[in-house]
Short mmCIF file of C-alpha atoms and ligand atoms in Angstrom, two decimals:
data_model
loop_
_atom_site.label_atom_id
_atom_site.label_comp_id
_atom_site.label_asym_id
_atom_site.label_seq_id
_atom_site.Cartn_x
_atom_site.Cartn_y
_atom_site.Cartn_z
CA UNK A 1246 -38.44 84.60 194.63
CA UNK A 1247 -39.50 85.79 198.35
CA UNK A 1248 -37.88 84.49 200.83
CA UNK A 1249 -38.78 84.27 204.63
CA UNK A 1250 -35.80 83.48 207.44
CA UNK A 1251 -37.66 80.88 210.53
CA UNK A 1252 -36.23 78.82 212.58
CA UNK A 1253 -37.83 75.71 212.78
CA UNK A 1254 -39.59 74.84 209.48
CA UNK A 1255 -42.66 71.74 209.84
CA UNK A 1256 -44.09 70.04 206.75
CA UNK A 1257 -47.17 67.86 207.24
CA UNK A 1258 -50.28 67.90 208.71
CA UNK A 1259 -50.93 64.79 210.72
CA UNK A 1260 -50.68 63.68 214.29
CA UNK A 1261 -46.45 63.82 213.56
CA UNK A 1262 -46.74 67.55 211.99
CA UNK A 1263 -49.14 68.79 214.68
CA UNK A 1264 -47.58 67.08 218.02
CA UNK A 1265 -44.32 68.42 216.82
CA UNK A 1266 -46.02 72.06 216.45
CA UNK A 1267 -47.25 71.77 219.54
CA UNK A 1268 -43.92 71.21 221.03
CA UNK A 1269 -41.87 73.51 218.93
CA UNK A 1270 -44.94 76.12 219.73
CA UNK A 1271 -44.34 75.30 223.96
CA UNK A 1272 -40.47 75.62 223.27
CA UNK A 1273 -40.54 79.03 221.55
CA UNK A 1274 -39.35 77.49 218.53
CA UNK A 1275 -42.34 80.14 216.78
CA UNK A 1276 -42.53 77.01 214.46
CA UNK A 1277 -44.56 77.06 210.79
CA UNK A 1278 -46.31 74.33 209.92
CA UNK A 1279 -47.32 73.97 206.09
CA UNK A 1280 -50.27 71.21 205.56
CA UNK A 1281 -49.42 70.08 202.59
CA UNK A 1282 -52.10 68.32 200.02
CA UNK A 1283 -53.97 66.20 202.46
CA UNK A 1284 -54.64 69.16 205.46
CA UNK A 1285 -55.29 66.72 208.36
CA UNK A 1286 -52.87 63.97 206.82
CA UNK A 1287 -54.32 60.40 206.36
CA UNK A 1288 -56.77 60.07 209.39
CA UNK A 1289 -59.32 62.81 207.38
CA UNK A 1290 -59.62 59.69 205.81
CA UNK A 1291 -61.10 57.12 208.00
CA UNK A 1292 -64.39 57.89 210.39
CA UNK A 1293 -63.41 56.53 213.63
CA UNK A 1294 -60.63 56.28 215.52
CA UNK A 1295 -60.87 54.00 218.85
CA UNK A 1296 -56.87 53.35 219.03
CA UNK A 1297 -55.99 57.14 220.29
CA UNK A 1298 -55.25 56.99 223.79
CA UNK A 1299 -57.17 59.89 226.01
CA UNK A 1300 -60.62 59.05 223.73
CA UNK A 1301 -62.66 56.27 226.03
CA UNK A 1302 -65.68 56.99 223.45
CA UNK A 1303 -63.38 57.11 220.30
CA UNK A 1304 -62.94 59.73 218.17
CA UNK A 1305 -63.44 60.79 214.58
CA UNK A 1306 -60.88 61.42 212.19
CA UNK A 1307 -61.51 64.61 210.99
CA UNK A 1308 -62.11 65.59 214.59
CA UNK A 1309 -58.74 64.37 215.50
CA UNK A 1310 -56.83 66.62 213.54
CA UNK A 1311 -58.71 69.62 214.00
CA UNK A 1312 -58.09 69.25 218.36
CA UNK A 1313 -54.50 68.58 217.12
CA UNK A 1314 -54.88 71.63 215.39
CA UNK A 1315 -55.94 74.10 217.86
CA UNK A 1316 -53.82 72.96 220.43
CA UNK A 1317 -51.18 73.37 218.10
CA UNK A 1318 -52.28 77.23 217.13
CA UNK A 1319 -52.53 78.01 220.77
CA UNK A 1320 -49.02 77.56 221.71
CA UNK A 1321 -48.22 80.00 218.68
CA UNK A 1322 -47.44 77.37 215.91
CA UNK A 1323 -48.49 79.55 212.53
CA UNK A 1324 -50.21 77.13 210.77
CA UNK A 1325 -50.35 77.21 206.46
CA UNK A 1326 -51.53 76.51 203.30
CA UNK A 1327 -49.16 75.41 200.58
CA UNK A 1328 -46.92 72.14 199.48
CA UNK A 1329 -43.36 71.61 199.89
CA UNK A 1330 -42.53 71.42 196.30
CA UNK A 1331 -38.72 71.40 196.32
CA UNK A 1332 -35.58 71.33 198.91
CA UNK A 1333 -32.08 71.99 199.04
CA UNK A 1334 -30.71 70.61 202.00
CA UNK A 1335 -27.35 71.40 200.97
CA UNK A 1336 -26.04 73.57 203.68
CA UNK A 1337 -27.71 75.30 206.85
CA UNK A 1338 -30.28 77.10 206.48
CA UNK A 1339 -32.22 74.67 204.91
CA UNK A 1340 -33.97 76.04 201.75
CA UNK A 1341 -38.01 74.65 200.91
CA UNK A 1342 -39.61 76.32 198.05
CA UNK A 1343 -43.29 76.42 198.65
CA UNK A 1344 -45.96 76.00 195.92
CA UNK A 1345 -42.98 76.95 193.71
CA UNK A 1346 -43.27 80.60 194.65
CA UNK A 1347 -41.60 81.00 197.83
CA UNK A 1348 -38.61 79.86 199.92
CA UNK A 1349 -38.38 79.12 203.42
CA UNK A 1350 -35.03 79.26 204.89
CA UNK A 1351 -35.46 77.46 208.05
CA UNK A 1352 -32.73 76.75 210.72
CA UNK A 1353 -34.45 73.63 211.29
CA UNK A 1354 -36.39 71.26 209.92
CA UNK A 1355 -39.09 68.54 210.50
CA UNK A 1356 -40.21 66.64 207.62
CA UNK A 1357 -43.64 64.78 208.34
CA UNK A 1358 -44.80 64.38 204.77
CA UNK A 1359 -46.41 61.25 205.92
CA UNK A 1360 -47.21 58.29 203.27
CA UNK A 1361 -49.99 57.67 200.90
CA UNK A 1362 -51.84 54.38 200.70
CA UNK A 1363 -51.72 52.85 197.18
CA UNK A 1364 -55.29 52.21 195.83
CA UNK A 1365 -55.99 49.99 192.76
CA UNK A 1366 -57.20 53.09 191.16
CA UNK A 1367 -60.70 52.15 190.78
CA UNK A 1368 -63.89 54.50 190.27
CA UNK A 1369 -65.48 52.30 193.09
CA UNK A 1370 -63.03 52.72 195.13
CA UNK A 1371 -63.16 56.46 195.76
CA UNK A 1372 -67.31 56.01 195.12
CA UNK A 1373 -67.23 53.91 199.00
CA UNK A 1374 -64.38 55.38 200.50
CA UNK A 1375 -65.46 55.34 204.11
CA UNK A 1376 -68.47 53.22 202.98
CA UNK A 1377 -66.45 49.78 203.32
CA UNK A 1378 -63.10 50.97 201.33
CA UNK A 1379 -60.16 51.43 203.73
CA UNK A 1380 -56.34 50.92 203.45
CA UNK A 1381 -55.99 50.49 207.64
CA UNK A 1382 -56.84 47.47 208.95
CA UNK A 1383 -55.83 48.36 212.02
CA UNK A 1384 -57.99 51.73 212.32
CA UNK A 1385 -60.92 50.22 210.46
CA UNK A 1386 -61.01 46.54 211.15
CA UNK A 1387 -63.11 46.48 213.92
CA UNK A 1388 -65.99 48.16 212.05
CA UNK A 1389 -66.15 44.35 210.57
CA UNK A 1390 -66.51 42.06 213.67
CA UNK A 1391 -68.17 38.64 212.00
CA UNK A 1392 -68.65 40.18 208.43
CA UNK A 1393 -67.00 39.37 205.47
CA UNK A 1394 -64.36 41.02 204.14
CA UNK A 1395 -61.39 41.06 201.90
CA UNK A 1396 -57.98 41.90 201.85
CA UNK A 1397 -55.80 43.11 198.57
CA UNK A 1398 -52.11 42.09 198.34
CA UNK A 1399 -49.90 39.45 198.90
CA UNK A 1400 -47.03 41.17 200.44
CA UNK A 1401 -46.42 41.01 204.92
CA UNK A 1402 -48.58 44.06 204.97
CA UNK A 1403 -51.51 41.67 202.96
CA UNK A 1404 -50.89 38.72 205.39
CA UNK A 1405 -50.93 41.04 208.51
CA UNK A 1406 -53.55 42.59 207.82
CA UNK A 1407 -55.58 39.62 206.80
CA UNK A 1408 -54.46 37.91 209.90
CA UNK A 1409 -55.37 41.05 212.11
CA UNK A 1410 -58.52 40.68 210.47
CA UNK A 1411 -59.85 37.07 210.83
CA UNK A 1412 -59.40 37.98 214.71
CA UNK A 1413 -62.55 39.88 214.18
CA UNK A 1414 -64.51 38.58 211.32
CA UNK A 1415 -66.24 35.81 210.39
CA UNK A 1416 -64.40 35.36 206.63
CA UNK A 1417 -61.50 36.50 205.23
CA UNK A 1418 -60.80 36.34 201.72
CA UNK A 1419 -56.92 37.30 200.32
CA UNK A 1420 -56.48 38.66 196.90
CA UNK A 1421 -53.74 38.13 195.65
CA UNK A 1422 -52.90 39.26 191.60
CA UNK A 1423 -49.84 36.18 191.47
CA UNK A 1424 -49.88 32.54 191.65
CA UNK A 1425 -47.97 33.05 194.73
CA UNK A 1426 -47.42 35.11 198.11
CA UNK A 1427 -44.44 37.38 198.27
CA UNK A 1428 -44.31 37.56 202.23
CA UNK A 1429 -42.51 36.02 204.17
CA UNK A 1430 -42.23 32.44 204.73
CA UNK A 1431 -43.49 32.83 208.51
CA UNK A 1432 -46.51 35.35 207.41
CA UNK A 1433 -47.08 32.81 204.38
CA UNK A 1434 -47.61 30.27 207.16
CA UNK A 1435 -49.71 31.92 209.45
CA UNK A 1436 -51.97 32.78 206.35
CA UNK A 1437 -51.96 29.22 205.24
CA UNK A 1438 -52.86 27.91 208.59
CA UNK A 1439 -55.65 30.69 209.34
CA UNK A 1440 -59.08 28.69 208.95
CA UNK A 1441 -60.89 32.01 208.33
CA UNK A 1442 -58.24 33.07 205.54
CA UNK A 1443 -59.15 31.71 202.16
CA UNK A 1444 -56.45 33.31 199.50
CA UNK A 1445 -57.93 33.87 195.65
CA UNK A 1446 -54.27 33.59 194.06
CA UNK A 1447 -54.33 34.76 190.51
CA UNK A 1448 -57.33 37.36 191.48
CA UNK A 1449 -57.80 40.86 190.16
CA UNK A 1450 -60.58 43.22 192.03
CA UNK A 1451 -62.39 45.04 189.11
CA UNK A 1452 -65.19 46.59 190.87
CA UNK A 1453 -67.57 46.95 193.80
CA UNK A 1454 -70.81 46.93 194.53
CA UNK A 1455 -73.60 47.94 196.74
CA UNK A 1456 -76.87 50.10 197.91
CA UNK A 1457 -75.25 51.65 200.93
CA UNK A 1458 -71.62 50.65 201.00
CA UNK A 1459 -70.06 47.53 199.64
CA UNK A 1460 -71.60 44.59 199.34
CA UNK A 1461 -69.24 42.93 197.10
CA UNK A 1462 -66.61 43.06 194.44
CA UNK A 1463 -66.09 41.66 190.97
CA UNK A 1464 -63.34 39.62 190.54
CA UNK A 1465 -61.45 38.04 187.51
CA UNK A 1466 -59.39 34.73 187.95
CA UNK A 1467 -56.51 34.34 185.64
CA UNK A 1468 -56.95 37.53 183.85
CA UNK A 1469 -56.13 37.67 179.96
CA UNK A 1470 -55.68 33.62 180.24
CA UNK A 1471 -57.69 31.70 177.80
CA UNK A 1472 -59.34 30.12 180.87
CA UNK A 1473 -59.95 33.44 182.45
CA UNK A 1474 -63.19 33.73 184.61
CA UNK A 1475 -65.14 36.53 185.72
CA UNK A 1476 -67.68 36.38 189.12
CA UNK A 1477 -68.38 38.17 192.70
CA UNK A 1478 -68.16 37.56 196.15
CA UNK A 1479 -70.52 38.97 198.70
CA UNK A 1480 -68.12 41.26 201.35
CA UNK A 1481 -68.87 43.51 203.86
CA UNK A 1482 -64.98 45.24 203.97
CA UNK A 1483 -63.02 46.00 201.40
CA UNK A 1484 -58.89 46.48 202.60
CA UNK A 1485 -56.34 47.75 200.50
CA UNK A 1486 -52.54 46.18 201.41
CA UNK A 1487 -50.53 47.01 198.38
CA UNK A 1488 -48.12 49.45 199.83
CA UNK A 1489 -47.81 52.69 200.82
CA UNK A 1490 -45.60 55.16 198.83
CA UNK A 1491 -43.26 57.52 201.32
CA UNK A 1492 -44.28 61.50 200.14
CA UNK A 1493 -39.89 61.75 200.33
CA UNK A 1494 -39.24 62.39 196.59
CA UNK A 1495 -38.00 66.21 197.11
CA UNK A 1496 -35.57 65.17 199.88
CA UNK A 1497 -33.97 62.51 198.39
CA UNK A 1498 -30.78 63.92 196.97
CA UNK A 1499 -30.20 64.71 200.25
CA UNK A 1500 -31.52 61.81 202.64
CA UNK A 1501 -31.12 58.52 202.95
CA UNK A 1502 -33.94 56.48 202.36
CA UNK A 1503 -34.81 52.56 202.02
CA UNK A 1504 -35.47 51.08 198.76
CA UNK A 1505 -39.59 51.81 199.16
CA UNK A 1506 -38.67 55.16 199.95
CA UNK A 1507 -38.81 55.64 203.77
CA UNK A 1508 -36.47 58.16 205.30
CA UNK A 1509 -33.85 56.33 207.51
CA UNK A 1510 -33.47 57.72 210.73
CA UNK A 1511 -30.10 57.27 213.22
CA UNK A 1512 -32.04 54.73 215.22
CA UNK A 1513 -35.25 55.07 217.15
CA UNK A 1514 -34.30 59.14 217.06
CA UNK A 1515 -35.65 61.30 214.26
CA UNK A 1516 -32.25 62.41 213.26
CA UNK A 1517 -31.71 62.43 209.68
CA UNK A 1518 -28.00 62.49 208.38
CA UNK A 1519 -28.43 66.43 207.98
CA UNK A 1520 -27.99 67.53 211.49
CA UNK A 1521 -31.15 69.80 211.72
CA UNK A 1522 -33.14 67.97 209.66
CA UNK A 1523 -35.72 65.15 211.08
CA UNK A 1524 -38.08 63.13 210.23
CA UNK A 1525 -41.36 62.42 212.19
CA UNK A 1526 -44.29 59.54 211.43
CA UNK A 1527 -45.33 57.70 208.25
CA UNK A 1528 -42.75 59.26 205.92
CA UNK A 1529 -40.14 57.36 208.27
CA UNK A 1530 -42.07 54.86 209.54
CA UNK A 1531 -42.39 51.25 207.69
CA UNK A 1532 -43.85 49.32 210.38
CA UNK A 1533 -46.26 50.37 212.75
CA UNK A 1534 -47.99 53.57 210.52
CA UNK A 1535 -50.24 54.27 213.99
CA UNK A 1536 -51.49 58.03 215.00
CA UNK A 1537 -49.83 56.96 218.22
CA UNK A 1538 -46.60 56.18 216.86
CA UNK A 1539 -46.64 59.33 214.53
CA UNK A 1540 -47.41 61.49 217.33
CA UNK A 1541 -44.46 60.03 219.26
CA UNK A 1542 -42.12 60.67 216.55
CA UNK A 1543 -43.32 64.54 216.07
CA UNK A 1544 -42.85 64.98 219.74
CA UNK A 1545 -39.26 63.69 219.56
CA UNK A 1546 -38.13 65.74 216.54
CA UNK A 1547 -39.71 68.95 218.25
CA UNK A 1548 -37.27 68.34 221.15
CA UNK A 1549 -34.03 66.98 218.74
CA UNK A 1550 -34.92 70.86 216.83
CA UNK A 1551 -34.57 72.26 219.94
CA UNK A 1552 -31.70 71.06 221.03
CA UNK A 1553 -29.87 71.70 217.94
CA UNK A 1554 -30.74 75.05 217.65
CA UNK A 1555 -29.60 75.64 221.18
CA UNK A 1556 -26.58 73.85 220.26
CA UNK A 1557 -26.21 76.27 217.29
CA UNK A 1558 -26.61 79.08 219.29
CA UNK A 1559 -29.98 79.92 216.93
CA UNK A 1560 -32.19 80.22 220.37
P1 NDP B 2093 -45.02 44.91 199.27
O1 NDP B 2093 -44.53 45.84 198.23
O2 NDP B 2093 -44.08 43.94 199.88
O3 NDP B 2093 -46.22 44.04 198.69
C1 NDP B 2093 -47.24 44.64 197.96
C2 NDP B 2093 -48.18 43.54 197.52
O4 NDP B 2093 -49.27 44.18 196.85
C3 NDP B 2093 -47.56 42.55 196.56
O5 NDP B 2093 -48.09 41.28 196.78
C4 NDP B 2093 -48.02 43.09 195.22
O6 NDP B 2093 -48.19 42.09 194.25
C5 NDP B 2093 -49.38 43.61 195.56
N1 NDP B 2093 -49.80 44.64 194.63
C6 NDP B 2093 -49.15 45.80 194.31
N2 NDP B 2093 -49.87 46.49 193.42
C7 NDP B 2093 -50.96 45.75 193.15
C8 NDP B 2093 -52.08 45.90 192.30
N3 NDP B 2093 -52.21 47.00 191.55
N4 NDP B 2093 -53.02 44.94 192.27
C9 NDP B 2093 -52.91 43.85 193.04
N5 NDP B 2093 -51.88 43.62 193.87
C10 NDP B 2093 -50.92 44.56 193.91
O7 NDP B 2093 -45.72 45.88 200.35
P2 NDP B 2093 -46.03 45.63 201.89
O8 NDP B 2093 -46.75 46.84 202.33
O9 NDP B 2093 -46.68 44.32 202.09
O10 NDP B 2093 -44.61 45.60 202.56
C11 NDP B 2093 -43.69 46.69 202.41
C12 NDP B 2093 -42.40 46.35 203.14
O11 NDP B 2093 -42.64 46.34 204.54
C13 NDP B 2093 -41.90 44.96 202.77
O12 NDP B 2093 -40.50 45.00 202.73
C14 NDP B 2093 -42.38 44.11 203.90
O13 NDP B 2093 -41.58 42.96 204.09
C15 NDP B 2093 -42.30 45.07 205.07
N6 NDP B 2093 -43.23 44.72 206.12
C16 NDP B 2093 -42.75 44.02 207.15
C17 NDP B 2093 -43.58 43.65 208.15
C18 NDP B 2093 -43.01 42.90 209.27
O14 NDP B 2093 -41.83 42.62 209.25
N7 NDP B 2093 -43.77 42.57 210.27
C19 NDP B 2093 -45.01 43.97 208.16
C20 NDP B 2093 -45.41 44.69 207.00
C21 NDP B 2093 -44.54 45.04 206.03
P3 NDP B 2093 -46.94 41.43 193.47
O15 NDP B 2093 -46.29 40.49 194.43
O16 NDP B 2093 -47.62 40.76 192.34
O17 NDP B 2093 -46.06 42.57 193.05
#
């Protein structure tokens, strides 16, 4: 298989992936970036994005990713396209096989593989995405300032969200698939309390509908149960809070992760337990999942790789 020799190795594509290019690029790391599936990462995703500090006027998405992008390519970060599809993480240098065909031996390595919201997996949902579907309350919630709009899950993320929400619309409705909330006791509260939070326990979403965007889902009640019922709700928003899955599968025989799959870090650094290997954004990231954040946590890692390698004698 061919092989290629660089010293600092990037995987990922969003605001982790790129910051950290941009970093490794200013510090002569002559870093490689490879996008992986999603070129852009998650925020190709949504439309606007109003959170991003430096964009008054907000920002788009796509648009995002693409200024990350260039800055990234003008400090000399070689920027590709192909998916991590293996690692060995064994011993230094750190070997990624790359669409299956090709290794990279890198000296260092930053793994920003980000995370992938879960979806119920319905036609409807990929038919709106954008259109009134979104898995980001946070990024998308303020689209829905005194509409209606409903929140999937019944888990802290659920209850957050669904809180976060009802600060900005006029109706809230909770879907959750059990007879009970799995969150915690203090979320569970909050939700209970929340006069704009009405939770459908023992709901399943089924479908959407709508001219131009949604306009409201299908729901069953008790599903399969010989007192099952079937009707809709009129909603404006339709949020997704059933977890997000860590992209960390190929590294885990050599990282430690949580039980969902999150990398674990040696505190608020991106230091894996493989000196020369970090981890930057969503991928190691449980709780705040924000561009912001992710940028943050590419910056960091650019500066941990080049310390190491200076430590190393590699630069
Ligand atoms: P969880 O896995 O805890 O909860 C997922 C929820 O989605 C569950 O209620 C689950 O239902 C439901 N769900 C899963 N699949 C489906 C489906 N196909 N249809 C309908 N419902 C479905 O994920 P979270 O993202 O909420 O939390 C992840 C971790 O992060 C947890 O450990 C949580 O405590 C933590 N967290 C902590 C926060 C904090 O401390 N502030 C904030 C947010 C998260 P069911 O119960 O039936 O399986």
């Amino acid at each position: 298989m061919e092989t290629e020799r660089i010293k600092c190795l990037i995987i990922g594509s969003g605001p982790a992936g790129y910051t950290a290019a941009i970093y490794a690029g200013r510090a002569n790391l002559s870093p490689v970036l490879y996008e992986g599936i999603q070129p852009g990462g998650q925020l190709t995703t949504t439309t606007d994005v109003e959170n991003f500090p430096g964009y008054p006027q907000g920002i788009s998405g796509p648009q995002l990713m693409e200024d990350l992008r260039t800055q990234a390519e003008r400090f000399g970060a070689d920027i590709r396209f192909g998916i991590a599809t293996a690692s060995d993480l064994g011993q230094a240098p750190y070997k990624i096989t790359i669409d299956g065909e090709k290794v990279i031996e890198a000296d260092s390595l930053i793994i920003a593989t980000g995370a992938t919201a879960k979806y119920l997996g319905l036609d409807d949902e990929k038919k709106y995405a954008g259109m009134g579907v979104s898995a980001c309350a946070t990024c998308d919630g303020f689209f829905y300032r005194k509409k209606v709009v409903a929140v999937v899950g019944g888990g802290d993320t659920a209850c957050e969200e669904a809180i976060y929400l009802a600060g900005l619309a006029s109706k809230v409705y909770l879907v959750v698939r059990k007879p009970y909330l799995r969150a915690s006791k203090i979320m569970q509260e909050r939700v209970r309390k929340h006069d704009k939070i009405e939770v459908l326990f023992e709901h399943n979403v089924v479908g959407l509908f709508g001219e131009n965007g949604v306009e409201g889902m299908n729901l069953v009640k008790r599903w399969e149960e010989p007192d099952e019922e079937r009707y809709s709700l009129p909603i404006d928003g339709f949020f997704l809070a059933i977890g997000h899955k860590p992209n960390s599968d190929i590294f885990k025989p050599y990282l430690d992760t949580d039980e969902v799959g999150y990398i674990t870090t040696d505190g608020d650094s991106p230091r894996t337990k493989v000196p020369g290997v970090f981890a930057a954004g969503d991928v190691a990231d449980p709780h705040y999942r924000q561009a912001i954040t992710a940028a943050g946590s590419g910056c960091k890692a650019a500066i941990e790789a080049e310390r190491y390698l200076s430590e190393k004698g590699l630069i």
